[in-house]
Coordinates of C-alpha atoms in Angstrom, one line a residue:
Chain A
X785 CA -30.6 -226.3 -70.1
X786 CA -30.5 -222.5 -70.3
X787 CA -27.9 -222.3 -67.6
X788 CA -25.8 -224.7 -69.7
X789 CA -26.1 -222.7 -72.7
X790 CA -25.5 -219.4 -71.0
X791 CA -22.5 -220.7 -69.4
X792 CA -21.1 -221.6 -72.7
X793 CA -22.3 -218.7 -74.7
X794 CA -19.0 -217.9 -76.5
X795 CA -18.8 -221.7 -77.8
X796 CA -22.6 -221.4 -78.9
X797 CA -21.7 -218.1 -80.9
X798 CA -18.7 -219.9 -82.3
X799 CA -20.6 -222.9 -83.6
X800 CA -23.3 -220.6 -85.0
X801 CA -20.8 -218.6 -87.0
X802 CA -19.0 -221.8 -88.0
X803 CA -22.1 -223.2 -89.4
X804 CA -23.2 -220.0 -91.2
X805 CA -19.8 -219.9 -92.8
X806 CA -19.8 -223.5 -93.9
X807 CA -23.6 -223.1 -95.2
X808 CA -22.4 -219.7 -97.2
X809 CA -19.6 -221.9 -98.7
X810 CA -21.6 -224.5 -99.9
X811 CA -24.8 -222.7 -100.9
X812 CA -23.5 -220.0 -103.2
X813 CA -22.1 -220.4 -106.7
X814 CA -20.2 -217.0 -106.4
X815 CA -16.5 -217.5 -105.8
X816 CA -16.2 -214.2 -103.8
X817 CA -19.1 -215.1 -101.6
X818 CA -17.5 -218.4 -101.1
X819 CA -14.3 -216.8 -99.9
X820 CA -16.5 -214.8 -97.5
X821 CA -18.1 -218.0 -96.3
X822 CA -14.6 -219.5 -95.8
X823 CA -13.2 -216.5 -93.8
X824 CA -16.4 -216.7 -91.5
X825 CA -15.7 -220.2 -90.9
X826 CA -12.1 -219.7 -90.1
X827 CA -12.9 -216.6 -87.8
X828 CA -15.4 -218.7 -85.8
X829 CA -12.4 -221.0 -84.8
X830 CA -10.6 -217.7 -83.5
X831 CA -13.5 -217.2 -81.3
X832 CA -13.3 -220.7 -80.0
X833 CA -9.6 -220.3 -79.0
X834 CA -10.0 -217.0 -77.4
X835 CA -13.2 -218.1 -75.3
X836 CA -11.1 -221.1 -74.1
X837 CA -8.3 -218.7 -72.7
X838 CA -10.9 -216.8 -70.6
X839 CA -11.0 -217.5 -67.1
X840 CA -14.0 -216.4 -64.9
X841 CA -13.0 -213.3 -63.0
X842 CA -9.5 -213.2 -64.5
X843 CA -8.1 -209.9 -65.9
X844 CA -5.3 -209.2 -68.4
X845 CA -2.3 -211.3 -67.9
X846 CA 0.1 -208.5 -67.1
X847 CA 2.2 -208.8 -64.0
X848 CA 2.8 -205.5 -61.8
X849 CA 6.5 -205.1 -62.3
X850 CA 7.2 -203.3 -58.9
X851 CA 5.1 -205.9 -57.0
X852 CA 7.1 -208.5 -58.8
X853 CA 10.3 -207.0 -57.8
X854 CA 9.3 -206.7 -54.3
X855 CA 8.0 -210.2 -54.5
X856 CA 4.6 -209.2 -53.2
X857 CA 2.4 -210.5 -55.9
X858 CA -0.9 -211.8 -54.7
X859 CA -0.7 -215.5 -55.8
X860 CA -4.4 -215.9 -55.7
X861 CA -4.9 -213.1 -58.6
X862 CA -6.7 -214.5 -61.4
X863 CA -5.4 -214.0 -65.1
X864 CA -6.7 -215.0 -68.5
X865 CA -4.5 -217.6 -70.4
X866 CA -2.6 -215.5 -72.9
X867 CA -1.3 -218.4 -75.0
X868 CA -4.6 -219.0 -77.1
X869 CA -4.4 -215.2 -78.1
X870 CA -0.9 -215.4 -79.1
X871 CA -2.0 -218.8 -81.3
X872 CA -4.9 -216.7 -82.8
X873 CA -2.6 -213.9 -83.9
X874 CA -0.5 -216.6 -85.8
X875 CA -3.8 -218.0 -87.1
X876 CA -5.1 -214.5 -88.2
X877 CA -2.1 -214.1 -90.2
X878 CA -2.4 -217.4 -91.9
X879 CA -6.2 -216.7 -92.6
X880 CA -5.4 -213.3 -94.2
X881 CA -2.6 -215.2 -96.3
X882 CA -5.2 -217.7 -97.5
X883 CA -7.9 -215.0 -98.2
X884 CA -5.4 -213.1 -100.2
X885 CA -4.2 -216.3 -102.2
X886 CA -8.1 -217.1 -102.7
X887 CA -9.0 -213.6 -104.0
X888 CA -6.0 -213.5 -106.2
X889 CA -7.1 -216.8 -107.7
X890 CA -10.8 -215.3 -108.1
X891 CA -9.3 -212.4 -110.1
X892 CA -7.3 -214.7 -112.3
X893 CA -10.4 -216.9 -112.8
X894 CA -12.4 -213.9 -113.7
X895 CA -9.7 -213.0 -116.4
X896 CA -9.7 -216.4 -117.8
X897 CA -13.3 -217.3 -117.9
X898 CA -15.0 -213.8 -117.8
X899 CA -17.2 -214.9 -114.8
X900 CA -16.9 -215.7 -111.2
X901 CA -20.1 -217.8 -111.0
X902 CA -19.7 -221.5 -110.6
X903 CA -22.4 -222.5 -113.2
X904 CA -20.8 -220.3 -115.9
X905 CA -17.4 -221.6 -115.1
X906 CA -18.7 -225.2 -115.3
X907 CA -20.4 -224.6 -118.5
X908 CA -17.4 -223.1 -120.3
X909 CA -15.2 -226.0 -119.1
X910 CA -17.7 -228.4 -120.3
X911 CA -17.5 -226.8 -123.7
X912 CA -14.0 -227.5 -123.8
X913 CA -14.4 -230.9 -122.8
X914 CA -17.0 -231.6 -125.5
X915 CA -14.7 -230.1 -128.1
X916 CA -11.4 -231.8 -127.2
X917 CA -12.9 -235.0 -125.6
X918 CA -11.0 -234.8 -122.4
Chain B
X616 CA 22.8 -234.0 -78.9
X617 CA 23.7 -236.8 -81.4
X618 CA 27.0 -237.8 -83.0
X619 CA 27.4 -236.3 -86.4
X620 CA 28.1 -238.7 -89.2
X621 CA 29.5 -236.5 -91.9
X622 CA 28.4 -232.9 -91.4
X623 CA 30.5 -230.6 -89.2
X624 CA 29.4 -230.9 -85.4
X625 CA 28.5 -227.2 -85.4
X626 CA 26.3 -227.5 -88.3
X627 CA 24.9 -231.0 -87.3
X628 CA 23.7 -229.8 -83.9
X629 CA 21.4 -227.4 -85.7
X630 CA 20.5 -229.8 -88.6
X631 CA 16.6 -229.8 -87.7
X632 CA 16.4 -225.9 -87.8
X633 CA 18.7 -225.7 -90.9
X634 CA 16.5 -228.3 -92.7
X635 CA 13.6 -226.0 -92.6
X636 CA 14.9 -222.6 -92.3
X637 CA 17.3 -222.5 -95.2
X638 CA 14.6 -223.3 -98.0
X639 CA 12.2 -221.1 -96.3
X640 CA 14.7 -218.0 -96.3
X641 CA 15.9 -218.8 -99.8
X642 CA 12.4 -218.6 -101.1
X643 CA 12.4 -214.9 -100.1
X644 CA 15.7 -214.4 -102.1
X645 CA 14.4 -216.5 -104.9
X646 CA 11.3 -214.3 -105.3
X647 CA 13.6 -211.2 -105.7
X648 CA 15.6 -212.6 -108.5
X649 CA 14.8 -211.5 -112.2
X650 CA 16.2 -214.6 -113.7
X651 CA 14.3 -218.1 -113.6
X652 CA 17.9 -219.6 -113.8
X653 CA 19.1 -218.1 -110.5
X654 CA 15.8 -219.0 -108.9
X655 CA 16.2 -222.6 -110.0
X656 CA 19.7 -222.5 -108.7
X657 CA 18.5 -221.2 -105.3
X658 CA 15.8 -223.9 -105.1
X659 CA 18.5 -226.5 -105.8
X660 CA 20.6 -225.1 -103.1
X661 CA 17.9 -225.1 -100.5
X662 CA 16.7 -228.5 -101.3
X663 CA 20.3 -229.9 -101.5
X664 CA 21.0 -228.5 -98.0
X665 CA 17.7 -230.0 -96.6
X666 CA 18.8 -233.4 -98.2
X667 CA 22.2 -233.2 -96.4
X668 CA 20.2 -232.5 -93.1
X669 CA 17.9 -235.2 -93.8
X670 CA 20.6 -237.8 -94.3
X671 CA 22.4 -236.9 -91.2
X672 CA 19.4 -237.1 -89.2
X673 CA 18.5 -240.6 -90.6
X674 CA 21.8 -241.7 -89.5
X675 CA 21.2 -240.0 -85.9
X676 CA 17.9 -242.0 -85.6
X677 CA 19.1 -245.3 -86.7
X678 CA 19.5 -246.8 -83.4
X679 CA 16.4 -248.0 -81.7
X680 CA 14.1 -245.6 -80.1
X681 CA 16.7 -242.8 -80.9
X682 CA 15.1 -239.5 -80.8
X683 CA 16.7 -236.1 -81.8
X684 CA 15.1 -233.2 -79.8
X685 CA 15.9 -229.6 -80.9
X686 CA 14.7 -226.8 -78.8
X687 CA 13.9 -224.0 -81.4
X688 CA 15.5 -220.8 -80.3
X689 CA 16.8 -222.3 -77.0
X690 CA 13.2 -222.4 -75.5
X691 CA 13.1 -225.6 -73.6
X692 CA 10.1 -227.9 -74.5
X693 CA 7.4 -228.3 -73.6
X694 CA 7.2 -224.4 -73.5
X695 CA 9.2 -223.8 -76.5
X696 CA 8.7 -225.1 -80.0
X697 CA 10.3 -228.5 -80.3
X698 CA 11.5 -230.0 -83.4
X699 CA 11.5 -233.8 -82.6
X700 CA 12.8 -236.4 -84.9
X701 CA 12.6 -240.2 -84.6
X702 CA 12.8 -243.0 -87.3
X703 CA 9.4 -242.3 -88.6
X704 CA 9.9 -238.6 -89.6
X705 CA 13.5 -238.9 -90.6
X706 CA 12.4 -241.4 -93.4
X707 CA 9.7 -238.9 -94.4
X708 CA 12.4 -236.2 -94.5
X709 CA 14.7 -238.2 -96.4
X710 CA 11.9 -239.1 -99.0
X711 CA 10.8 -235.3 -99.2
X712 CA 14.3 -234.1 -100.0
X713 CA 15.4 -236.9 -102.3
X714 CA 12.1 -236.5 -104.4
X715 CA 12.3 -232.6 -104.0
X716 CA 15.9 -232.7 -105.6
X717 CA 15.0 -235.2 -108.3
X718 CA 11.9 -233.2 -109.3
X719 CA 13.9 -229.9 -109.5
X720 CA 16.4 -231.6 -111.7
X721 CA 13.5 -232.7 -113.9
X722 CA 11.7 -229.3 -113.5
X723 CA 14.5 -227.3 -115.1
X724 CA 13.5 -227.9 -118.5
X725 CA 9.7 -228.6 -117.7
X726 CA 9.2 -225.4 -116.0
X727 CA 11.1 -223.6 -119.0
X728 CA 8.4 -225.2 -121.2
X729 CA 5.3 -224.5 -119.1
X730 CA 5.8 -220.9 -117.2
X731 CA 6.2 -217.6 -118.5
X732 CA 9.8 -216.2 -118.3
X733 CA 8.9 -213.5 -116.0
X734 CA 7.1 -215.8 -113.4
X735 CA 9.7 -218.6 -113.3
X736 CA 11.7 -217.2 -110.1
X737 CA 8.5 -216.3 -108.3
X738 CA 7.4 -220.1 -109.2
X739 CA 10.6 -221.5 -107.6
X740 CA 9.9 -219.1 -104.5
X741 CA 6.6 -220.6 -104.0
X742 CA 8.0 -224.0 -104.6
X743 CA 10.5 -223.4 -101.9
X744 CA 7.7 -222.2 -99.5
X745 CA 5.8 -225.5 -100.3
X746 CA 8.9 -227.7 -99.8
X747 CA 10.0 -225.9 -96.3
X748 CA 6.4 -226.1 -95.1
X749 CA 6.1 -229.8 -95.9
X750 CA 9.5 -230.6 -94.1
X751 CA 8.2 -228.2 -91.2
X752 CA 5.2 -230.5 -90.9
X753 CA 7.2 -233.6 -91.1
X754 CA 9.8 -232.4 -88.5
X755 CA 8.0 -230.5 -85.8
X756 CA 6.9 -231.6 -82.4
X757 CA 4.3 -229.0 -81.6
X758 CA 0.8 -229.5 -82.7
X759 CA 0.0 -225.7 -83.4
X760 CA 3.4 -225.1 -85.2
X761 CA 2.3 -228.1 -87.4
X762 CA -0.8 -226.2 -88.2
X763 CA 1.4 -223.1 -89.4
X764 CA 3.7 -225.2 -91.4
X765 CA 0.8 -227.1 -93.0
X766 CA -0.7 -223.6 -94.2
X767 CA 2.7 -222.4 -95.4
X768 CA 3.1 -225.3 -97.5
X769 CA -0.6 -225.2 -98.7
X770 CA -0.4 -221.6 -99.7
X771 CA 2.8 -222.5 -101.7
X772 CA 0.9 -225.3 -103.3
X773 CA -2.0 -223.3 -104.3
X774 CA 0.2 -220.9 -106.3
X775 CA 2.2 -223.4 -108.0
X776 CA -0.7 -225.4 -109.1
X777 CA -2.7 -222.4 -110.5
X778 CA 0.6 -221.7 -112.5
X779 CA -0.6 -224.4 -114.8
X780 CA -3.0 -222.0 -116.4
X781 CA -1.1 -221.4 -119.3
X782 CA -1.5 -224.8 -120.8
X783 CA -5.2 -225.1 -119.4
X784 CA -7.2 -222.8 -117.5
X785 CA -8.9 -225.2 -115.3
X786 CA -5.9 -225.1 -113.4
X787 CA -7.1 -222.0 -111.8
X788 CA -10.4 -223.6 -110.8
X789 CA -8.7 -226.7 -109.6
X790 CA -6.4 -224.7 -107.4
X791 CA -9.2 -222.6 -106.1
X792 CA -11.3 -225.9 -105.1
X793 CA -8.1 -227.1 -103.6
X794 CA -7.8 -223.8 -101.6
X795 CA -11.4 -223.9 -100.1
X796 CA -11.1 -227.7 -99.2
X797 CA -7.5 -227.4 -98.1
X798 CA -8.5 -224.5 -95.7
X799 CA -11.5 -226.3 -94.5
X800 CA -9.3 -229.2 -93.5
X801 CA -6.6 -227.0 -91.8
X802 CA -9.2 -225.4 -89.8
X803 CA -10.6 -228.8 -88.8
X804 CA -7.2 -229.5 -87.6
X805 CA -6.8 -226.6 -85.7
X806 CA -10.3 -227.1 -84.0
X807 CA -9.0 -230.6 -83.0
X808 CA -5.8 -229.1 -81.8
X809 CA -7.9 -226.5 -79.8
X810 CA -9.9 -229.3 -78.0
X811 CA -6.7 -231.2 -77.2
X812 CA -5.1 -227.9 -75.6
X813 CA -8.4 -227.4 -73.8
X814 CA -8.1 -230.9 -72.2
X815 CA -4.5 -231.3 -71.7
X816 CA -3.1 -227.5 -71.5
X817 CA -0.2 -228.2 -73.8
X818 CA 0.6 -228.1 -77.3
X819 CA 3.8 -230.0 -77.3
X820 CA 2.9 -233.4 -78.8
X821 CA 5.2 -235.4 -76.5
X822 CA 3.9 -233.7 -73.5
X823 CA 0.3 -234.2 -74.8
X824 CA 0.9 -237.9 -75.3
X825 CA 1.7 -238.3 -71.7
X826 CA -1.4 -236.3 -70.5
X827 CA -3.9 -237.8 -72.9
X828 CA -2.6 -241.2 -71.5
X829 CA -3.7 -240.0 -68.0
X830 CA -7.0 -238.8 -69.4
X831 CA -8.5 -242.1 -70.7
X832 CA -12.1 -241.9 -72.0
X833 CA -12.2 -238.1 -71.9
X834 CA -14.8 -236.8 -74.4
X835 CA -13.2 -233.7 -75.5
X836 CA -10.1 -235.5 -76.4
X837 CA -11.9 -237.9 -78.4
X838 CA -13.6 -235.1 -80.3
X839 CA -10.4 -233.3 -80.8
X840 CA -9.0 -236.7 -82.5
X841 CA -11.8 -237.1 -84.7
X842 CA -11.4 -233.4 -86.0
X843 CA -7.7 -233.9 -86.5
X844 CA -8.3 -237.2 -88.4
X845 CA -11.0 -235.6 -90.8
X846 CA -8.9 -232.5 -91.3
X847 CA -5.6 -234.3 -92.1
X848 CA -7.7 -236.9 -94.1
X849 CA -8.7 -234.2 -96.3
X850 CA -5.0 -233.1 -96.9
X851 CA -4.1 -236.8 -97.4
X852 CA -7.0 -237.4 -99.8
X853 CA -8.5 -240.2 -97.6
X854 CA -11.2 -241.5 -99.9
X855 CA -14.4 -239.5 -99.7
X856 CA -12.2 -236.3 -98.9
X857 CA -10.2 -236.6 -102.2
X858 CA -12.3 -234.5 -104.4
X859 CA -9.7 -231.8 -104.6
X860 CA -6.9 -233.9 -105.9
X861 CA -7.7 -235.5 -109.4
X862 CA -8.1 -231.9 -111.0
X863 CA -5.3 -230.6 -108.9
X864 CA -2.9 -233.3 -110.4
X865 CA -4.3 -233.1 -113.9
X866 CA -4.0 -229.4 -114.5
X867 CA -0.9 -228.5 -112.6
X868 CA 2.3 -228.0 -114.4
X869 CA 4.2 -231.5 -114.9
X870 CA 6.9 -230.6 -112.3
X871 CA 4.3 -229.8 -109.8
X872 CA 2.3 -232.8 -110.3
X873 CA 5.5 -234.8 -110.0
X874 CA 6.6 -233.3 -106.8
X875 CA 3.0 -233.3 -105.1
X876 CA 2.2 -236.8 -106.1
X877 CA 5.3 -238.1 -104.5
X878 CA 5.3 -236.1 -101.3
X879 CA 2.3 -234.0 -100.4
X880 CA -0.2 -236.6 -99.5
X881 CA 2.6 -238.6 -97.9
X882 CA 3.3 -236.0 -95.3
X883 CA -0.4 -235.7 -94.4
X884 CA -0.1 -239.5 -93.9
X885 CA 2.7 -239.2 -91.7
X886 CA 0.5 -236.7 -89.4
X887 CA -2.3 -239.2 -89.3
X888 CA 0.3 -241.9 -88.0
X889 CA 1.9 -239.5 -85.7
X890 CA -1.6 -238.5 -84.0
X891 CA -3.2 -241.9 -84.1
X892 CA -0.1 -244.0 -82.9
X893 CA 2.0 -241.5 -80.9
X894 CA -0.1 -238.5 -79.4
X895 CA -2.7 -241.1 -78.9
X896 CA -2.3 -244.6 -78.4
X897 CA -3.6 -247.4 -80.6
X898 CA -4.1 -249.3 -77.4
X899 CA -6.7 -247.2 -76.3
X900 CA -10.2 -248.5 -77.6
X901 CA -11.2 -245.3 -79.1
X902 CA -8.4 -245.1 -81.4
X903 CA -8.4 -248.8 -82.3
X904 CA -12.0 -248.5 -83.2
X905 CA -11.4 -245.5 -85.3
X906 CA -8.9 -247.4 -87.2
X907 CA -11.0 -250.5 -87.6
X908 CA -14.4 -248.8 -88.2
X909 CA -13.5 -245.7 -90.0
X910 CA -10.2 -245.7 -91.6
X911 CA -10.3 -249.4 -92.8
X912 CA -13.6 -249.3 -94.6
X913 CA -12.8 -246.0 -96.2
X914 CA -9.3 -247.3 -97.3
X915 CA -10.9 -250.3 -99.1
X916 CA -13.6 -248.2 -100.6
X917 CA -11.0 -245.7 -101.8
X918 CA -8.8 -248.7 -103.1
X919 CA -11.7 -250.2 -105.2
X920 CA -13.8 -247.1 -106.2
X921 CA -10.9 -244.7 -107.0
X922 CA -9.1 -247.5 -109.2
X923 CA -12.6 -248.1 -111.1
X924 CA -12.9 -244.4 -111.6
X925 CA -9.4 -244.4 -113.0
X926 CA -10.4 -246.9 -115.6
X927 CA -12.7 -244.3 -117.3
X928 CA -10.3 -241.2 -117.6
X929 CA -9.2 -240.0 -120.8
X930 CA -6.4 -237.7 -119.5
X931 CA -3.4 -239.6 -118.4
X932 CA -2.5 -237.3 -115.4
X933 CA -6.0 -237.6 -114.3
X934 CA -5.9 -241.4 -114.5
X935 CA -2.7 -241.5 -112.4
X936 CA -4.3 -239.0 -109.8
X937 CA -7.2 -241.4 -109.3
X938 CA -4.7 -244.2 -109.1
X939 CA -2.9 -242.1 -106.3
X940 CA -6.2 -241.8 -104.3
X941 CA -6.3 -245.6 -104.4
X942 CA -2.8 -245.9 -103.3
X943 CA -3.7 -243.9 -100.5
X944 CA -6.1 -246.6 -99.6
X945 CA -3.4 -249.2 -99.4
X946 CA -1.3 -247.1 -97.1
X947 CA -4.2 -246.3 -94.8
X948 CA -5.2 -250.1 -94.8
X949 CA -1.9 -250.7 -93.5
X950 CA -2.5 -248.4 -90.6
X951 CA -6.1 -249.9 -90.2
X952 CA -4.6 -253.3 -89.5
X953 CA -2.9 -251.6 -86.4
X954 CA -0.1 -254.0 -86.2
X955 CA 3.7 -253.5 -86.3
X956 CA 3.7 -255.4 -89.7
X957 CA 0.6 -253.2 -90.9
X958 CA 2.2 -250.0 -90.2
X959 CA 5.4 -251.1 -91.7
X960 CA 3.5 -252.3 -94.9
X961 CA 1.8 -248.7 -94.9
X962 CA 5.1 -246.8 -94.7
X963 CA 6.8 -249.1 -97.1
X964 CA 4.1 -248.5 -99.6
X965 CA 4.2 -244.7 -98.9
X966 CA 8.0 -244.7 -99.9
X967 CA 7.4 -247.1 -102.8
X968 CA 4.5 -245.3 -104.2
X969 CA 6.7 -242.0 -104.2
X970 CA 9.4 -244.0 -106.4
X971 CA 6.5 -245.3 -108.8
X972 CA 4.6 -242.1 -109.2
X973 CA 7.7 -240.0 -109.4
X974 CA 8.9 -242.1 -112.3
X975 CA 5.4 -242.2 -114.1
X976 CA 4.7 -238.5 -113.9
X977 CA 8.4 -237.8 -115.1
X978 CA 7.9 -239.9 -118.2
X979 CA 4.8 -238.1 -118.8
X980 CA 6.5 -234.9 -118.4
X981 CA 9.2 -236.2 -121.0
X982 CA 6.2 -237.0 -123.4
X983 CA 4.5 -233.6 -122.8
X984 CA 7.8 -231.8 -123.6
X985 CA 8.4 -233.7 -126.9
X986 CA 4.8 -234.3 -128.0
X987 CA 2.5 -232.4 -125.8
X988 CA 1.0 -235.5 -124.7
X989 CA -2.1 -235.1 -122.2
X990 CA -4.7 -237.7 -123.1
X991 CA -4.2 -241.6 -123.4
X992 CA -5.0 -241.3 -127.1
X993 CA -2.0 -239.0 -127.5
X994 CA 0.3 -241.8 -126.2
X995 CA -0.4 -243.8 -129.4
X996 CA 2.7 -245.1 -131.0
X997 CA 5.1 -243.3 -128.8
X998 CA 6.9 -246.6 -128.0
X999 CA 8.6 -246.4 -131.2
X1000 CA 9.4 -242.8 -131.2
X1001 CA 10.8 -242.5 -127.6
X1002 CA 11.6 -246.1 -126.6
X1003 CA 13.7 -245.1 -123.7
X1004 CA 11.0 -242.9 -122.1
X1005 CA 8.4 -245.4 -122.9
X1006 CA 10.4 -248.2 -121.1
X1007 CA 10.9 -246.1 -117.9
X1008 CA 7.2 -245.4 -118.1
X1009 CA 6.4 -249.1 -118.6
X1010 CA 8.6 -249.9 -115.4
X1011 CA 6.6 -247.5 -113.4
X1012 CA 3.3 -248.8 -114.6
X1013 CA 4.3 -252.5 -113.9
X1014 CA 5.4 -251.4 -110.5
X1015 CA 2.2 -249.8 -109.8
X1016 CA 0.2 -252.9 -110.6
X1017 CA 2.7 -255.0 -108.3
X1018 CA 4.6 -257.2 -110.9
X1019 CA 7.3 -259.2 -109.0
X1020 CA 10.8 -257.7 -109.2
X1021 CA 9.4 -254.1 -108.8
X1022 CA 8.8 -252.3 -105.5
X1023 CA 4.8 -252.3 -106.0
X1024 CA 5.3 -256.1 -105.6
X1025 CA 7.3 -255.8 -102.3
X1026 CA 4.9 -253.3 -100.6
X1027 CA 1.7 -255.3 -101.6
X1028 CA 3.5 -258.6 -100.5
X1029 CA 4.1 -256.9 -97.1
X1030 CA 0.4 -255.5 -97.0
X1031 CA -1.0 -258.9 -97.9
X1032 CA 1.1 -260.6 -95.2
X1033 CA 0.1 -258.0 -92.6
X1034 CA -3.7 -258.5 -93.4
X1035 CA -3.3 -262.3 -93.2
X1036 CA -1.4 -261.9 -89.9
X1037 CA -4.4 -260.0 -88.6
X1038 CA -6.8 -262.7 -90.1
X1039 CA -8.3 -260.1 -92.6
X1040 CA -8.7 -262.6 -95.6
X1041 CA -11.4 -260.0 -96.9
X1042 CA -8.9 -257.2 -97.1
X1043 CA -6.6 -259.4 -99.1
X1044 CA -9.4 -260.0 -101.4
X1045 CA -9.7 -256.2 -101.8
X1046 CA -6.1 -255.7 -102.4
X1047 CA -6.1 -258.2 -105.1
X1048 CA -9.3 -256.8 -106.6
X1049 CA -7.8 -253.4 -106.7
X1050 CA -4.7 -254.7 -108.2
X1051 CA -6.6 -256.3 -111.1
X1052 CA -8.2 -252.9 -111.7
X1053 CA -4.6 -251.5 -111.6
X1054 CA -3.9 -254.0 -114.4
X1055 CA -6.7 -252.7 -116.5
X1056 CA -5.9 -249.0 -116.3
X1057 CA -2.3 -249.5 -116.9
X1058 CA -3.2 -251.8 -119.7
X1059 CA -4.9 -248.8 -121.5
X1060 CA -2.0 -246.8 -121.2
X1061 CA 0.5 -249.5 -122.3
X1062 CA -1.3 -250.7 -125.2
X1063 CA -1.7 -247.1 -126.4
X1064 CA 2.1 -246.7 -125.9
X1065 CA 3.4 -249.9 -127.5
X1066 CA 0.8 -251.7 -129.5
X1067 CA -1.6 -248.9 -131.2
X1068 CA -0.3 -247.6 -134.5
X1069 CA 1.2 -244.3 -134.3
X1070 CA -1.0 -241.1 -134.8
X1071 CA -0.5 -239.4 -138.0
X1072 CA 1.5 -236.1 -137.5
X1073 CA -1.4 -233.7 -138.1
X1074 CA -3.2 -235.4 -135.1
X1075 CA -0.4 -234.9 -132.6
X1076 CA -1.1 -232.2 -130.2
X1077 CA 2.3 -230.6 -130.8
X1078 CA 3.3 -229.8 -134.3
X1079 CA 6.9 -229.4 -133.5
X1080 CA 8.7 -232.4 -132.0
X1081 CA 11.5 -231.6 -129.5
X1082 CA 13.8 -234.1 -127.9
X1083 CA 13.4 -234.6 -124.2
X1084 CA 16.7 -233.1 -122.6
X1085 CA 18.9 -235.0 -120.3
X1086 CA 17.9 -233.2 -117.2
X1087 CA 14.6 -234.9 -117.7
X1088 CA 15.6 -238.3 -118.7
X1089 CA 18.4 -238.7 -115.9
X1090 CA 16.1 -238.2 -112.8
X1091 CA 13.4 -240.3 -114.6
X1092 CA 15.7 -243.2 -115.0
X1093 CA 17.3 -242.8 -111.4
X1094 CA 13.5 -243.3 -110.3
X1095 CA 12.6 -245.9 -112.6
X1096 CA 15.8 -248.1 -111.8
X1097 CA 15.2 -247.6 -108.0
X1098 CA 11.7 -249.2 -108.8
X1099 CA 13.6 -252.2 -110.1
X1100 CA 16.6 -252.1 -107.6
X1101 CA 14.5 -252.0 -104.4
X1102 CA 12.2 -254.6 -105.9
X1103 CA 14.9 -257.1 -106.1
X1104 CA 17.0 -255.9 -103.1
X1105 CA 14.1 -254.8 -100.8
X1106 CA 16.3 -254.7 -97.7
X1107 CA 17.1 -250.9 -97.3
X1108 CA 13.5 -249.9 -97.8
X1109 CA 12.0 -252.3 -95.6
X1110 CA 14.6 -251.6 -92.9
X1111 CA 13.7 -247.9 -93.2
X1112 CA 9.9 -248.6 -93.0
X1113 CA 10.5 -250.9 -90.1
X1114 CA 12.5 -248.4 -88.2
X1115 CA 9.7 -245.9 -88.8
X1116 CA 6.9 -248.2 -87.9
X1117 CA 8.8 -249.2 -84.4
X1118 CA 9.3 -245.5 -83.9
X1119 CA 5.7 -245.0 -84.2
X1120 CA 4.3 -247.9 -82.3
X1121 CA 6.9 -248.8 -79.5
X1122 CA 9.0 -245.7 -79.3
X1123 CA 6.1 -243.4 -78.7
X1124 CA 6.5 -239.8 -77.9
X1125 CA 5.7 -240.6 -74.4
X1126 CA 9.1 -242.2 -73.7

């Protein structure tokens, strides 16, 4: 059992981070904290991807140019898979854009409602609904 | 490559790339424009170019199992990103650009009414981002690329939904809720893609389909499918995951609601078809079980519960939003039946639903411009004040119920036929029950419109009454008449849906 977990340590870490993120997302009523949880949740997936690209004993996937020219590359050399890292670079950009969008919305919500707490916002909206009957 | 029909050969050869790239690039230009009118013209140009390319692609994929494959940047698939169009996504692209164009014509006046002067060109830039993201999702043949396009469209969507804050500040919280849920959905999707990549070592969907076929019974692949289904289900407003939708539709600007209601969930629905029928095959017991025991019960629950919720709404757009969730249920039921007839019915309802919701939301937009209508009570007596718009609204509502000689009837007819073909009489009962609920919620609006005595002027939400301009009435009537036209001459729509279903089931990416 311990061996099983130890072999997959990065995945365990990813799962724990993911659950912490999801919990933070649901447990707090503060919109900024909610964004923190969301970002943590997204970041855990980055770890999952990076971990899957790692090959035991593999180094950085950079070929020795001189050896490549001389056609004397050792075919048994192990390299980590670079593709997941490239994908995650894209995903990080996407994540940053989402985070920026979310925080911008929080700023606007603060301006419109004077609060970033879920309860206060719901209360303010409920007051409108009572008044307008929507 | 394919034989071009009307575009010059040099452009037609790159039509898949142009379709996505032109709106995407024009959005940056639009963002820099000080004038909203220029922004609107740029948006219109982008969507029109996309429409031309989409028509070209529809012709190119008319033949049976015809596939247009475009290697992005000359990098050959499966290593480079591939844009891959068959009958299924050609239909989605056509729908997307037609609705986009009509919604933009409608939007010129509506946006002027609802969005601040300095923000209009930025608004159109965000719309173009959303549009190109959605067409990218529909066109790409690369699973990770799909995620990136999904997020591009989502970020644009969050921005344009939040722009409804001027008429109702709840648009901000609605957009924030959508952002949180949408990001969770997209992240689930990317986790699923990660699992598929772990097991197959490829991101190209066609390549993946071949390798998954060899890996039958692999648990990693099955978990990946489950993640993808949940993630995209959230975007498609699959029943228990629809919570973001009613508020987002109710508080967004009218133009945004019209566009999103007719396209956004449809594109997500396309992704579900693509993954469950093409990347995975319905012949594998795992996917078939997911369709029968997960999708079908949720679809039926959505049809009944969301329709029942729609009955109790006071806000017109929220009512139609709940009805949208119910309509997604019909489409998913078509998928759940998992036969050629079922998928045809699902895709047919997808296309038809865009026509009816487009007409309904445009009519509501016209009411909103003239009288500031938001609630059902505000509709009272408008039948006399705005008979033409009310008539278009009524056609849309009748189509939503499924009255004969409207498109709603055609798609429900095909759906019932498919359900009976599979021996699912209980599904037929659910379709009928949900239609009865639809009669009731449409009845509430139509009675207010035509029968109730008009509100006295001081009860009108808008003191000053303006005439709805032609730019709103024309696209609205095009969609309303399309509801009638394709309800009588169902041939073209059914053909489109059948080609799509055949491409999904028989063509498959593996071939």
